[in-house]
Amino acid sequence: MQSSKSAASSAPQVQRASTGGLRYPTNKKTIYDRNLNRSRTAELNRASFAFLFGEMITYAQRRVTGIQDLEKRLNNQGHPIGLRLLDLLLYREPPRSAQRPTRILPLVQFIHTTLWRHLFSRTADALERSKDNEDEYMISDNDPLVNQYISVPKDMSQLNCAAFVAGIIEGVCDGTGFPARVTAHGVGTEMWPGKTVFLIKFQPEVLEREAFLQKT
């Protein structure tokens, strides 16, 4: 009996991992330890994106009462992504050009080119300024990726799931200090039935600051 007890006491003790909190892999590294430039050129499989985005819409649809509520929820889901993408894209820019936009035009150009290229591997199809309202800019996408794998019922024909992308744009605007309201509007044509225009409407204080900077 004594020999068995001494053998048991001399055996190495196995440490049990705690069930709560963050679990670390054996190399003690998490996703936060990865180099941000490591996945710079990586692309997400479209099938994976379509499945994930479809589940997001299904989840949101069960918690709303109408199309406007659903688009608002999709917008809210995209907003925090825009805030984080802004920091990531500026980090990946060359040191000389890694500056947050301080004027409206450089900001919308950043969204039209850098943001769109990161999200969809191409630039947006058009960038325009409203002729009637100086606080409105429009970015056009002839065939938004987020709408290519979504089947919209006839009773919800007014739904535009690109409201998710509008939320990302709104997050970028807010992150740079240009508060704005961004909405997605379907303006399909015979050639481009899924064409969508993202309307960016800046807050009055943004225009006031812009006017002051033009004078200096």
PDB file of C-alpha atoms in Angstrom:
ATOM      1  CA  MET A   1       0.000   0.000   0.000  1.00  0.00           C
ATOM      2  CA  GLN A   2       2.797   2.406   0.856  1.00  0.00           C
ATOM      3  CA  SER A   3       4.595   1.763  -2.424  1.00  0.00           C
ATOM      4  CA  SER A   4       1.415   2.461  -4.383  1.00  0.00           C
ATOM      5  CA  LYS A   5       0.857   5.680  -2.442  1.00  0.00           C
ATOM      6  CA  SER A   6       4.409   6.847  -2.993  1.00  0.00           C
ATOM      7  CA  ALA A   7       4.135   6.067  -6.721  1.00  0.00           C
ATOM      8  CA  ALA A   8       0.909   8.020  -6.943  1.00  0.00           C
ATOM      9  CA  SER A   9       2.426  11.005  -5.137  1.00  0.00           C
ATOM     10  CA  SER A  10       5.485  10.996  -7.377  1.00  0.00           C
ATOM     11  CA  ALA A  11       3.427  10.932 -10.582  1.00  0.00           C
ATOM     12  CA  PRO A  12       3.281  14.257 -12.429  1.00  0.00           C
ATOM     13  CA  GLN A  13       0.197  16.282 -11.730  1.00  0.00           C
ATOM     14  CA  VAL A  14      -1.974  17.095 -14.734  1.00  0.00           C
ATOM     15  CA  GLN A  15      -3.214  20.692 -14.766  1.00  0.00           C
ATOM     16  CA  ARG A  16      -6.788  21.028 -15.845  1.00  0.00           C
ATOM     17  CA  ALA A  17      -7.605  23.936 -18.088  1.00  0.00           C
ATOM     18  CA  SER A  18     -10.106  26.325 -16.631  1.00  0.00           C
ATOM     19  CA  THR A  19     -13.503  26.142 -18.272  1.00  0.00           C
ATOM     20  CA  GLY A  20     -14.134  29.870 -18.090  1.00  0.00           C
ATOM     21  CA  GLY A  21     -12.440  32.773 -19.829  1.00  0.00           C
ATOM     22  CA  LEU A  22     -10.332  32.843 -22.973  1.00  0.00           C
ATOM     23  CA  ARG A  23      -8.706  29.561 -23.976  1.00  0.00           C
ATOM     24  CA  TYR A  24      -5.181  29.785 -25.333  1.00  0.00           C
ATOM     25  CA  PRO A  25      -3.660  27.285 -27.779  1.00  0.00           C
ATOM     26  CA  THR A  26      -0.521  25.364 -26.895  1.00  0.00           C
ATOM     27  CA  ASN A  27       1.737  27.975 -28.514  1.00  0.00           C
ATOM     28  CA  LYS A  28       0.176  30.667 -26.255  1.00  0.00           C
ATOM     29  CA  LYS A  29      -0.798  32.788 -29.282  1.00  0.00           C
ATOM     30  CA  THR A  30      -4.245  34.014 -30.283  1.00  0.00           C
ATOM     31  CA  ILE A  31      -5.646  35.724 -33.352  1.00  0.00           C
ATOM     32  CA  TYR A  32      -4.572  39.031 -31.813  1.00  0.00           C
ATOM     33  CA  ASP A  33      -0.922  37.988 -32.156  1.00  0.00           C
ATOM     34  CA  ARG A  34      -1.116  37.675 -35.936  1.00  0.00           C
ATOM     35  CA  ASN A  35       0.514  40.240 -38.188  1.00  0.00           C
ATOM     36  CA  LEU A  36      -2.179  42.522 -39.620  1.00  0.00           C
ATOM     37  CA  ASN A  37      -0.487  42.436 -43.010  1.00  0.00           C
ATOM     38  CA  ARG A  38      -0.430  38.643 -43.100  1.00  0.00           C
ATOM     39  CA  SER A  39      -3.923  38.361 -44.623  1.00  0.00           C
ATOM     40  CA  ARG A  40      -3.653  41.495 -46.714  1.00  0.00           C
ATOM     41  CA  THR A  41      -4.139  39.688 -50.015  1.00  0.00           C
ATOM     42  CA  ALA A  42      -6.313  36.870 -48.675  1.00  0.00           C
ATOM     43  CA  GLU A  43      -9.806  36.454 -50.092  1.00  0.00           C
ATOM     44  CA  LEU A  44     -12.850  34.944 -48.468  1.00  0.00           C
ATOM     45  CA  ASN A  45     -14.585  32.124 -50.280  1.00  0.00           C
ATOM     46  CA  ARG A  46     -17.817  33.445 -51.800  1.00  0.00           C
ATOM     47  CA  ALA A  47     -19.789  30.401 -50.726  1.00  0.00           C
ATOM     48  CA  SER A  48     -18.723  30.983 -47.124  1.00  0.00           C
ATOM     49  CA  PHE A  49     -19.660  34.641 -47.339  1.00  0.00           C
ATOM     50  CA  ALA A  50     -23.039  33.846 -48.928  1.00  0.00           C
ATOM     51  CA  PHE A  51     -23.867  31.365 -46.160  1.00  0.00           C
ATOM     52  CA  LEU A  52     -22.782  33.719 -43.366  1.00  0.00           C
ATOM     53  CA  PHE A  53     -24.564  36.752 -44.820  1.00  0.00           C
ATOM     54  CA  GLY A  54     -27.724  34.743 -45.428  1.00  0.00           C
ATOM     55  CA  GLU A  55     -27.721  33.628 -41.798  1.00  0.00           C
ATOM     56  CA  MET A  56     -27.256  37.254 -40.705  1.00  0.00           C
ATOM     57  CA  ILE A  57     -30.324  38.307 -42.671  1.00  0.00           C
ATOM     58  CA  THR A  58     -32.376  35.402 -41.334  1.00  0.00           C
ATOM     59  CA  TYR A  59     -31.362  36.274 -37.777  1.00  0.00           C
ATOM     60  CA  ALA A  60     -32.274  39.944 -38.291  1.00  0.00           C
ATOM     61  CA  GLN A  61     -35.546  39.169 -40.074  1.00  0.00           C
ATOM     62  CA  ARG A  62     -36.863  37.223 -37.096  1.00  0.00           C
ATOM     63  CA  ARG A  63     -36.475  40.283 -34.882  1.00  0.00           C
ATOM     64  CA  VAL A  64     -38.066  43.029 -36.987  1.00  0.00           C
ATOM     65  CA  THR A  65     -41.559  44.013 -38.016  1.00  0.00           C
ATOM     66  CA  GLY A  66     -40.967  45.547 -41.438  1.00  0.00           C
ATOM     67  CA  ILE A  67     -38.548  46.276 -44.259  1.00  0.00           C
ATOM     68  CA  GLN A  68     -37.321  49.552 -42.779  1.00  0.00           C
ATOM     69  CA  ASP A  69     -36.563  47.870 -39.465  1.00  0.00           C
ATOM     70  CA  LEU A  70     -34.696  45.087 -41.253  1.00  0.00           C
ATOM     71  CA  GLU A  71     -32.561  47.531 -43.268  1.00  0.00           C
ATOM     72  CA  LYS A  72     -31.857  49.511 -40.109  1.00  0.00           C
ATOM     73  CA  ARG A  73     -30.689  46.377 -38.308  1.00  0.00           C
ATOM     74  CA  LEU A  74     -28.431  45.444 -41.243  1.00  0.00           C
ATOM     75  CA  ASN A  75     -27.046  48.982 -41.169  1.00  0.00           C
ATOM     76  CA  ASN A  76     -26.327  48.652 -37.458  1.00  0.00           C
ATOM     77  CA  GLN A  77     -24.527  45.356 -38.058  1.00  0.00           C
ATOM     78  CA  GLY A  78     -22.257  46.950 -40.642  1.00  0.00           C
ATOM     79  CA  HIS A  79     -21.419  50.096 -38.653  1.00  0.00           C
ATOM     80  CA  PRO A  80     -18.888  48.579 -36.193  1.00  0.00           C
ATOM     81  CA  ILE A  81     -17.193  46.784 -39.095  1.00  0.00           C
ATOM     82  CA  GLY A  82     -16.625  50.148 -40.772  1.00  0.00           C
ATOM     83  CA  LEU A  83     -15.050  51.555 -37.628  1.00  0.00           C
ATOM     84  CA  ARG A  84     -12.575  48.677 -37.412  1.00  0.00           C
ATOM     85  CA  LEU A  85     -11.864  48.562 -41.126  1.00  0.00           C
ATOM     86  CA  LEU A  86     -10.863  52.217 -41.068  1.00  0.00           C
ATOM     87  CA  ASP A  87      -8.056  51.562 -38.590  1.00  0.00           C
ATOM     88  CA  LEU A  88      -6.954  48.435 -40.437  1.00  0.00           C
ATOM     89  CA  LEU A  89      -6.825  50.097 -43.863  1.00  0.00           C
ATOM     90  CA  LEU A  90      -4.959  53.134 -42.554  1.00  0.00           C
ATOM     91  CA  TYR A  91      -2.479  50.840 -40.823  1.00  0.00           C
ATOM     92  CA  ARG A  92      -1.808  49.055 -44.108  1.00  0.00           C
ATOM     93  CA  GLU A  93      -1.277  52.275 -46.042  1.00  0.00           C
ATOM     94  CA  PRO A  94       2.322  53.403 -46.737  1.00  0.00           C
ATOM     95  CA  PRO A  95       3.649  55.617 -43.916  1.00  0.00           C
ATOM     96  CA  ARG A  96       3.583  58.751 -46.058  1.00  0.00           C
ATOM     97  CA  SER A  97      -0.077  58.362 -47.010  1.00  0.00           C
ATOM     98  CA  ALA A  98      -1.407  56.749 -43.819  1.00  0.00           C
ATOM     99  CA  GLN A  99      -3.415  59.756 -42.714  1.00  0.00           C
ATOM    100  CA  ARG A 100      -7.056  60.048 -41.836  1.00  0.00           C
ATOM    101  CA  PRO A 101      -8.979  62.171 -44.352  1.00  0.00           C
ATOM    102  CA  THR A 102      -9.586  65.703 -43.105  1.00  0.00           C
ATOM    103  CA  ARG A 103     -11.779  66.885 -45.985  1.00  0.00           C
ATOM    104  CA  ILE A 104     -14.954  65.508 -47.525  1.00  0.00           C
ATOM    105  CA  LEU A 105     -13.602  64.814 -51.000  1.00  0.00           C
ATOM    106  CA  PRO A 106     -10.579  62.747 -49.870  1.00  0.00           C
ATOM    107  CA  LEU A 107     -12.908  60.801 -47.572  1.00  0.00           C
ATOM    108  CA  VAL A 108     -15.433  59.813 -50.253  1.00  0.00           C
ATOM    109  CA  GLN A 109     -12.544  58.982 -52.615  1.00  0.00           C
ATOM    110  CA  PHE A 110     -11.066  56.759 -49.902  1.00  0.00           C
ATOM    111  CA  ILE A 111     -14.403  54.947 -49.626  1.00  0.00           C
ATOM    112  CA  HIS A 112     -14.825  54.724 -53.403  1.00  0.00           C
ATOM    113  CA  THR A 113     -11.369  53.215 -53.977  1.00  0.00           C
ATOM    114  CA  THR A 114      -9.534  51.865 -50.922  1.00  0.00           C
ATOM    115  CA  LEU A 115     -12.535  50.584 -48.963  1.00  0.00           C
ATOM    116  CA  TRP A 116     -14.295  49.123 -52.006  1.00  0.00           C
ATOM    117  CA  ARG A 117     -11.130  47.423 -53.230  1.00  0.00           C
ATOM    118  CA  HIS A 118     -10.625  45.814 -49.835  1.00  0.00           C
ATOM    119  CA  LEU A 119     -14.229  44.589 -49.630  1.00  0.00           C
ATOM    120  CA  PHE A 120     -14.936  43.636 -53.251  1.00  0.00           C
ATOM    121  CA  SER A 121     -11.514  43.540 -54.995  1.00  0.00           C
ATOM    122  CA  ARG A 122     -12.462  46.479 -57.221  1.00  0.00           C
ATOM    123  CA  THR A 123     -13.388  50.128 -56.989  1.00  0.00           C
ATOM    124  CA  ALA A 124     -16.985  51.345 -56.955  1.00  0.00           C
ATOM    125  CA  ASP A 125     -18.525  52.139 -60.346  1.00  0.00           C
ATOM    126  CA  ALA A 126     -19.218  55.845 -59.800  1.00  0.00           C
ATOM    127  CA  LEU A 127     -18.791  58.706 -57.360  1.00  0.00           C
ATOM    128  CA  GLU A 128     -20.981  61.779 -57.679  1.00  0.00           C
ATOM    129  CA  ARG A 129     -21.938  64.874 -55.733  1.00  0.00           C
ATOM    130  CA  SER A 130     -25.564  65.924 -55.582  1.00  0.00           C
ATOM    131  CA  LYS A 131     -26.380  68.974 -57.704  1.00  0.00           C
ATOM    132  CA  ASP A 132     -29.257  69.972 -55.429  1.00  0.00           C
ATOM    133  CA  ASN A 133     -27.797  69.334 -51.968  1.00  0.00           C
ATOM    134  CA  GLU A 134     -24.177  70.106 -51.192  1.00  0.00           C
ATOM    135  CA  ASP A 135     -24.212  67.773 -48.187  1.00  0.00           C
ATOM    136  CA  GLU A 136     -24.986  64.673 -50.270  1.00  0.00           C
ATOM    137  CA  TYR A 137     -22.616  62.367 -52.161  1.00  0.00           C
ATOM    138  CA  MET A 138     -23.511  59.207 -54.054  1.00  0.00           C
ATOM    139  CA  ILE A 139     -21.459  56.062 -54.619  1.00  0.00           C
ATOM    140  CA  SER A 140     -22.825  53.641 -57.215  1.00  0.00           C
ATOM    141  CA  ASP A 141     -22.301  49.895 -57.455  1.00  0.00           C
ATOM    142  CA  ASN A 142     -23.777  48.244 -60.547  1.00  0.00           C
ATOM    143  CA  ASP A 143     -23.900  44.778 -59.009  1.00  0.00           C
ATOM    144  CA  PRO A 144     -23.394  44.692 -55.220  1.00  0.00           C
ATOM    145  CA  LEU A 145     -21.914  41.422 -54.033  1.00  0.00           C
ATOM    146  CA  VAL A 146     -24.178  41.324 -50.974  1.00  0.00           C
ATOM    147  CA  ASN A 147     -27.283  41.163 -53.201  1.00  0.00           C
ATOM    148  CA  GLN A 148     -26.064  38.455 -55.576  1.00  0.00           C
ATOM    149  CA  TYR A 149     -26.895  35.523 -53.309  1.00  0.00           C
ATOM    150  CA  ILE A 150     -30.086  36.814 -51.702  1.00  0.00           C
ATOM    151  CA  SER A 151     -33.543  35.833 -52.968  1.00  0.00           C
ATOM    152  CA  VAL A 152     -36.002  38.564 -51.966  1.00  0.00           C
ATOM    153  CA  PRO A 153     -39.714  37.570 -51.778  1.00  0.00           C
ATOM    154  CA  LYS A 154     -42.220  39.556 -53.833  1.00  0.00           C
ATOM    155  CA  ASP A 155     -43.860  41.005 -50.740  1.00  0.00           C
ATOM    156  CA  MET A 156     -40.452  42.435 -49.725  1.00  0.00           C
ATOM    157  CA  SER A 157     -39.402  43.720 -53.144  1.00  0.00           C
ATOM    158  CA  GLN A 158     -38.374  47.079 -51.646  1.00  0.00           C
ATOM    159  CA  LEU A 159     -35.740  45.435 -49.439  1.00  0.00           C
ATOM    160  CA  ASN A 160     -32.120  46.212 -50.298  1.00  0.00           C
ATOM    161  CA  CYS A 161     -29.675  44.084 -48.325  1.00  0.00           C
ATOM    162  CA  ALA A 162     -26.886  46.462 -49.333  1.00  0.00           C
ATOM    163  CA  ALA A 163     -27.986  48.414 -46.256  1.00  0.00           C
ATOM    164  CA  PHE A 164     -25.285  46.312 -44.589  1.00  0.00           C
ATOM    165  CA  VAL A 165     -22.644  47.955 -46.800  1.00  0.00           C
ATOM    166  CA  ALA A 166     -24.236  51.339 -46.102  1.00  0.00           C
ATOM    167  CA  GLY A 167     -23.614  50.687 -42.419  1.00  0.00           C
ATOM    168  CA  ILE A 168     -19.941  49.951 -43.134  1.00  0.00           C
ATOM    169  CA  ILE A 169     -19.650  53.259 -45.014  1.00  0.00           C
ATOM    170  CA  GLU A 170     -21.361  55.073 -42.164  1.00  0.00           C
ATOM    171  CA  GLY A 171     -18.914  53.539 -39.704  1.00  0.00           C
ATOM    172  CA  VAL A 172     -15.964  54.789 -41.776  1.00  0.00           C
ATOM    173  CA  CYS A 173     -17.473  58.292 -41.902  1.00  0.00           C
ATOM    174  CA  ASP A 174     -18.061  58.363 -38.156  1.00  0.00           C
ATOM    175  CA  GLY A 175     -14.585  56.990 -37.469  1.00  0.00           C
ATOM    176  CA  THR A 176     -12.953  59.801 -39.422  1.00  0.00           C
ATOM    177  CA  GLY A 177     -14.997  62.485 -37.675  1.00  0.00           C
ATOM    178  CA  PHE A 178     -17.470  63.051 -40.532  1.00  0.00           C
ATOM    179  CA  PRO A 179     -20.820  62.002 -39.035  1.00  0.00           C
ATOM    180  CA  ALA A 180     -23.247  61.084 -41.783  1.00  0.00           C
ATOM    181  CA  ARG A 181     -26.352  59.085 -42.545  1.00  0.00           C
ATOM    182  CA  VAL A 182     -25.812  56.485 -45.276  1.00  0.00           C
ATOM    183  CA  THR A 183     -28.656  54.668 -47.007  1.00  0.00           C
ATOM    184  CA  ALA A 184     -28.809  52.166 -49.886  1.00  0.00           C
ATOM    185  CA  HIS A 185     -31.247  52.723 -52.763  1.00  0.00           C
ATOM    186  CA  GLY A 186     -31.975  50.317 -55.597  1.00  0.00           C
ATOM    187  CA  VAL A 187     -31.954  52.052 -58.994  1.00  0.00           C
ATOM    188  CA  GLY A 188     -31.900  49.053 -61.292  1.00  0.00           C
ATOM    189  CA  THR A 189     -31.656  49.466 -65.043  1.00  0.00           C
ATOM    190  CA  GLU A 190     -32.152  47.060 -67.935  1.00  0.00           C
ATOM    191  CA  MET A 191     -28.405  46.431 -68.082  1.00  0.00           C
ATOM    192  CA  TRP A 192     -27.839  46.470 -64.322  1.00  0.00           C
ATOM    193  CA  PRO A 193     -31.048  45.324 -62.557  1.00  0.00           C
ATOM    194  CA  GLY A 194     -29.285  45.208 -59.171  1.00  0.00           C
ATOM    195  CA  LYS A 195     -27.641  48.623 -59.365  1.00  0.00           C
ATOM    196  CA  THR A 196     -27.513  50.341 -55.982  1.00  0.00           C
ATOM    197  CA  VAL A 197     -26.690  53.915 -55.027  1.00  0.00           C
ATOM    198  CA  PHE A 198     -25.299  54.605 -51.561  1.00  0.00           C
ATOM    199  CA  LEU A 199     -26.427  58.060 -50.493  1.00  0.00           C
ATOM    200  CA  ILE A 200     -24.081  59.739 -48.008  1.00  0.00           C
ATOM    201  CA  LYS A 201     -25.695  62.707 -46.261  1.00  0.00           C
ATOM    202  CA  PHE A 202     -23.302  64.553 -43.982  1.00  0.00           C
ATOM    203  CA  GLN A 203     -24.358  66.338 -40.814  1.00  0.00           C
ATOM    204  CA  PRO A 204     -24.474  70.185 -40.810  1.00  0.00           C
ATOM    205  CA  GLU A 205     -21.386  70.500 -38.611  1.00  0.00           C
ATOM    206  CA  VAL A 206     -19.345  68.703 -41.278  1.00  0.00           C
ATOM    207  CA  LEU A 207     -20.247  71.348 -43.858  1.00  0.00           C
ATOM    208  CA  GLU A 208     -19.497  74.134 -41.395  1.00  0.00           C
ATOM    209  CA  ARG A 209     -16.021  72.746 -40.802  1.00  0.00           C
ATOM    210  CA  GLU A 210     -15.501  72.255 -44.541  1.00  0.00           C
ATOM    211  CA  ALA A 211     -16.399  75.891 -45.215  1.00  0.00           C
ATOM    212  CA  PHE A 212     -13.980  77.046 -42.502  1.00  0.00           C
ATOM    213  CA  LEU A 213     -11.138  74.942 -43.937  1.00  0.00           C
ATOM    214  CA  GLN A 214     -11.718  76.357 -47.392  1.00  0.00           C
ATOM    215  CA  LYS A 215     -11.190  79.873 -46.081  1.00  0.00           C
ATOM    216  CA  THR A 216      -7.903  79.015 -44.358  1.00  0.00           C
TER     217      THR A 216
END
